[in-house]
Tab-separated table of C-alpha atoms in Angstrom:
chain	number	residue	atom	x	y	z
A	1	GLN	CA	81.700	133.934	91.983
A	2	ARG	CA	79.187	133.220	89.043
A	3	MET	CA	77.731	136.705	89.592
A	4	TRP	CA	81.115	138.145	90.022
A	5	ARG	CA	82.132	136.755	86.659
A	6	GLU	CA	78.885	138.749	85.116
A	7	VAL	CA	79.376	142.041	86.647
A	8	CYS	CA	83.243	142.349	87.248
A	9	GLU	CA	85.020	144.894	85.197
A	10	ALA	CA	88.593	144.437	86.403
A	11	ASN	CA	90.424	141.774	88.059
A	12	CYS	CA	88.104	139.187	86.821
A	13	ASP	CA	90.441	136.456	86.815
A	14	ARG	CA	90.725	136.354	90.698
A	15	ASP	CA	87.493	135.227	93.190
A	16	MET	CA	85.860	137.732	95.093
A	17	ASP	CA	86.146	137.061	98.954
A	18	LEU	CA	83.008	136.509	100.320
A	19	VAL	CA	82.907	138.429	103.719
A	20	GLY	CA	80.137	140.042	105.390
A	21	VAL	CA	80.018	142.905	107.921
A	22	PRO	CA	81.876	143.827	110.090
A	23	TYR	CA	84.811	144.928	107.724
A	24	ILE	CA	87.946	145.739	109.104
A	25	VAL	CA	89.981	147.715	106.433
A	26	HIS	CA	92.947	150.052	106.085
A	27	ARG	CA	91.862	153.598	105.287
A	28	ASP	CA	93.951	153.616	102.184
A	29	ASP	CA	92.244	150.300	100.797
A	30	LEU	CA	88.581	151.975	101.709
A	31	GLY	CA	89.461	154.812	99.813
A	32	LEU	CA	89.969	152.491	96.693
A	33	ILE	CA	86.943	150.186	97.579
A	34	ALA	CA	84.570	153.179	98.388
A	35	PRO	CA	83.520	154.507	94.990
A	36	LEU	CA	83.213	151.013	93.477
A	37	TRP	CA	81.410	149.770	96.170
A	38	ARG	CA	78.686	152.263	95.386
A	39	HIS	CA	79.244	151.614	91.643
A	40	TYR	CA	78.730	147.788	91.880
A	41	THR	CA	76.027	148.026	94.331
A	42	ILE	CA	74.022	150.065	91.976
A	43	LEU	CA	75.240	147.947	89.051
A	44	ILE	CA	74.003	144.696	90.801
A	45	LYS	CA	70.710	146.427	92.096
A	46	ASN	CA	69.922	147.547	88.434
A	47	ARG	CA	70.501	144.458	86.811
A	48	ALA	CA	68.198	142.569	89.332
A	49	GLU	CA	65.568	145.006	88.545
A	50	SER	CA	65.939	145.231	84.814
A	51	ASP	CA	67.048	141.752	83.801
A	52	PRO	CA	64.674	139.042	84.675
A	53	ALA	CA	67.221	136.287	83.960
A	54	PHE	CA	69.940	137.993	86.178
A	55	LYS	CA	67.251	138.102	89.099
A	56	SER	CA	66.289	134.367	88.597
A	57	ARG	CA	69.803	133.374	88.663
A	58	TYR	CA	70.658	135.420	91.555
A	59	GLY	CA	67.196	135.694	93.478
A	60	HIS	CA	68.423	133.349	95.999
A	61	LEU	CA	70.852	135.759	97.464
A	62	ASP	CA	68.348	138.033	98.291
A	63	LEU	CA	69.722	141.123	96.079
A	64	ALA	CA	66.695	143.530	97.196
A	65	TRP	CA	68.606	144.069	100.684
A	66	ALA	CA	72.200	142.320	100.236
A	67	ALA	CA	73.242	144.116	97.063
A	68	GLU	CA	75.444	146.413	98.975
A	69	MET	CA	77.234	143.297	100.611
A	70	PHE	CA	77.907	142.040	97.393
A	71	GLY	CA	78.929	145.361	95.974
A	72	TYR	CA	81.460	145.464	98.552
A	73	ASN	CA	82.899	142.025	97.723
A	74	ALA	CA	82.932	143.214	94.030
A	75	ALA	CA	84.528	146.167	94.845
A	76	ALA	CA	87.426	144.745	96.656
A	77	ALA	CA	88.003	142.096	94.207
A	78	HIS	CA	88.167	144.728	91.462
A	79	VAL	CA	90.774	146.621	93.276
A	80	GLY	CA	92.804	143.507	94.453
A	81	VAL	CA	92.120	144.015	98.362
A	82	VAL	CA	92.350	140.412	99.965
A	83	HIS	CA	90.472	139.711	103.489
A	84	GLU	CA	91.103	137.330	106.097
A	85	SER	CA	87.732	136.155	107.150
A	86	VAL	CA	87.276	135.700	110.929
A	87	ARG	CA	84.559	133.732	112.191
A	88	ARG	CA	81.889	134.354	115.214
A	89	ILE	CA	83.061	137.962	115.499
A	90	GLN	CA	79.637	138.795	115.265
A	91	VAL	CA	76.617	137.078	115.844
A	92	ARG	CA	73.398	137.653	113.573
A	93	ASP	CA	69.870	137.946	114.782
A	94	VAL	CA	68.802	135.198	112.359
A	95	ASP	CA	71.114	132.615	113.787
A	96	SER	CA	70.032	129.922	115.677
A	97	GLU	CA	71.745	130.360	118.851
A	98	HIS	CA	70.443	133.048	121.102
A	99	ARG	CA	71.286	131.748	124.670
A	100	LYS	CA	73.336	134.190	126.523
A	101	GLU	CA	75.856	131.663	127.554
A	102	LYS	CA	76.457	130.615	123.983
A	103	LEU	CA	77.114	134.262	122.995
A	104	GLN	CA	79.612	135.299	125.821
A	105	ASP	CA	82.622	135.453	123.638
A	106	VAL	CA	81.048	137.256	120.404
A	107	ALA	CA	82.308	140.693	120.095
A	108	MET	CA	79.357	142.424	118.467
A	109	LEU	CA	75.704	141.660	117.875
A	110	HIS	CA	73.838	142.302	114.601
A	111	VAL	CA	70.884	144.524	115.320
A	112	GLY	CA	68.355	143.548	112.689
A	113	ARG	CA	65.242	141.886	114.249
A	114	ALA	CA	64.054	141.264	117.467
A	115	TRP	CA	61.567	138.582	119.132
A	116	MET	CA	59.382	138.258	122.022
A	117	PRO	CA	58.304	134.556	123.319
A	118	HIS	CA	55.130	133.573	121.764
A	119	ASP	CA	53.297	133.106	125.078
A	120	TYR	CA	54.092	136.785	126.011
A	121	GLU	CA	50.622	138.371	125.569
A	122	PRO	CA	52.014	141.772	125.275
A	123	ALA	CA	54.129	141.016	122.310
A	124	GLN	CA	51.019	140.653	120.012
A	125	GLN	CA	50.560	144.637	119.800
A	126	TRP	CA	53.945	144.819	118.051
A	127	ALA	CA	53.255	141.598	116.203
A	128	HIS	CA	54.889	141.510	112.476
A	129	THR	CA	53.535	139.971	109.620
A	130	GLU	CA	56.834	139.819	107.962
A	131	GLY	CA	59.524	137.385	109.272
A	132	LYS	CA	57.433	134.127	109.535
A	133	SER	CA	60.431	132.094	108.407
A	134	PHE	CA	61.861	132.964	111.879
A	135	ALA	CA	58.857	132.119	113.800
A	136	ARG	CA	61.274	129.594	115.924
A	137	HIS	CA	62.649	132.473	117.786
A	138	GLY	CA	59.687	133.595	118.889
A	139	GLN	CA	56.948	136.530	118.036
A	140	GLN	CA	58.891	139.063	115.738
A	141	VAL	CA	58.193	142.433	117.237
A	142	TRP	CA	60.641	144.709	115.627
A	143	CYS	CA	62.692	144.604	112.353
A	144	LYS	CA	65.127	147.004	110.744
A	145	CYS	CA	63.467	146.667	107.384
A	146	ASN	CA	60.077	147.653	108.595
A	147	PHE	CA	58.857	151.285	108.192
A	148	THR	CA	58.384	151.519	111.629
A	149	ALA	CA	61.455	150.696	112.743
A	150	SER	CA	62.509	154.044	114.385
A	151	THR	CA	58.968	154.961	115.968
A	152	VAL	CA	57.642	151.496	117.263
A	153	LEU	CA	59.943	150.504	119.778
A	154	PRO	CA	58.596	147.506	121.916
A	155	TRP	CA	58.978	147.932	125.306
A	156	PRO	CA	59.272	146.622	128.147
A	157	VAL	CA	61.089	143.408	126.895
A	158	PRO	CA	60.217	140.168	129.110
A	159	GLU	CA	62.779	138.283	130.945
A	160	SER	CA	62.069	135.342	128.929
A	161	ALA	CA	63.115	136.918	125.882
A	162	ASP	CA	66.469	135.775	124.230
A	163	PHE	CA	69.511	137.386	124.735
A	164	GLN	CA	70.067	138.897	121.136
A	165	SER	CA	66.635	140.189	121.139
A	166	THR	CA	66.840	141.728	124.545
A	167	LYS	CA	70.137	143.508	123.916
A	168	THR	CA	68.693	144.864	120.447
A	169	LEU	CA	65.561	146.136	122.030
A	170	GLU	CA	67.690	147.463	125.052
A	171	LEU	CA	69.808	149.418	122.589
A	172	LEU	CA	66.776	150.838	120.831
A	173	HIS	CA	64.871	151.903	124.082
A	174	TYR	CA	67.869	153.291	125.885
A	175	SER	CA	69.259	155.479	122.874
A	176	ASN	CA	65.663	156.706	122.433
A	177	VAL	CA	65.560	157.590	125.955
A	178	ARG	CA	68.821	159.374	125.833
A	179	PHE	CA	69.113	161.034	122.498
A	180	GLY	CA	65.437	161.451	121.758
A	181	PRO	CA	63.234	160.140	118.753
A	182	VAL	CA	65.072	159.402	115.537
A	183	PRO	CA	64.400	162.433	112.974
A	184	ILE	CA	61.995	161.710	110.147
A	185	ASN	CA	63.673	162.350	106.817
A	186	ARG	CA	61.108	164.267	104.937
A	187	ALA	CA	63.568	164.541	101.746
């Protein structure tokens, strides 16, 4: 909320809803939010890159990758859209619970990282040096944040891999089989 007070340009007297993906928004509301979403995302990123004090105050929010989420929240507050927040509609890959029986009623999975068990020897060929703070999940073998995310797709997945990682790697593998490799953007 403090960051919102620093960047807001309208409707600054209300709190922004702290919501994250997935967003379910009426198209008329999205039509109002979308241009400001981009505006606030760029504004937050630029402030974080050019203002050391701003970056220091909000560095714990990981603005390098989360600015677009805060940009959405700021844009919605700017136009006065209020959200109903629903918990456990999605499970994130970095959450602590990855057992299949605990995830049966979750509607969607956040596909961002995948792990294989530490004792699964083939996983070493895909081992990431990034993501050590999530080592409790296993050996990180894939991350959407990695430059090789579209070209290095660990396969096969051992039966002992957690549910979240298994589903993530299955989606990547089978979509690649069906649709072919992801085109490289040369622009």
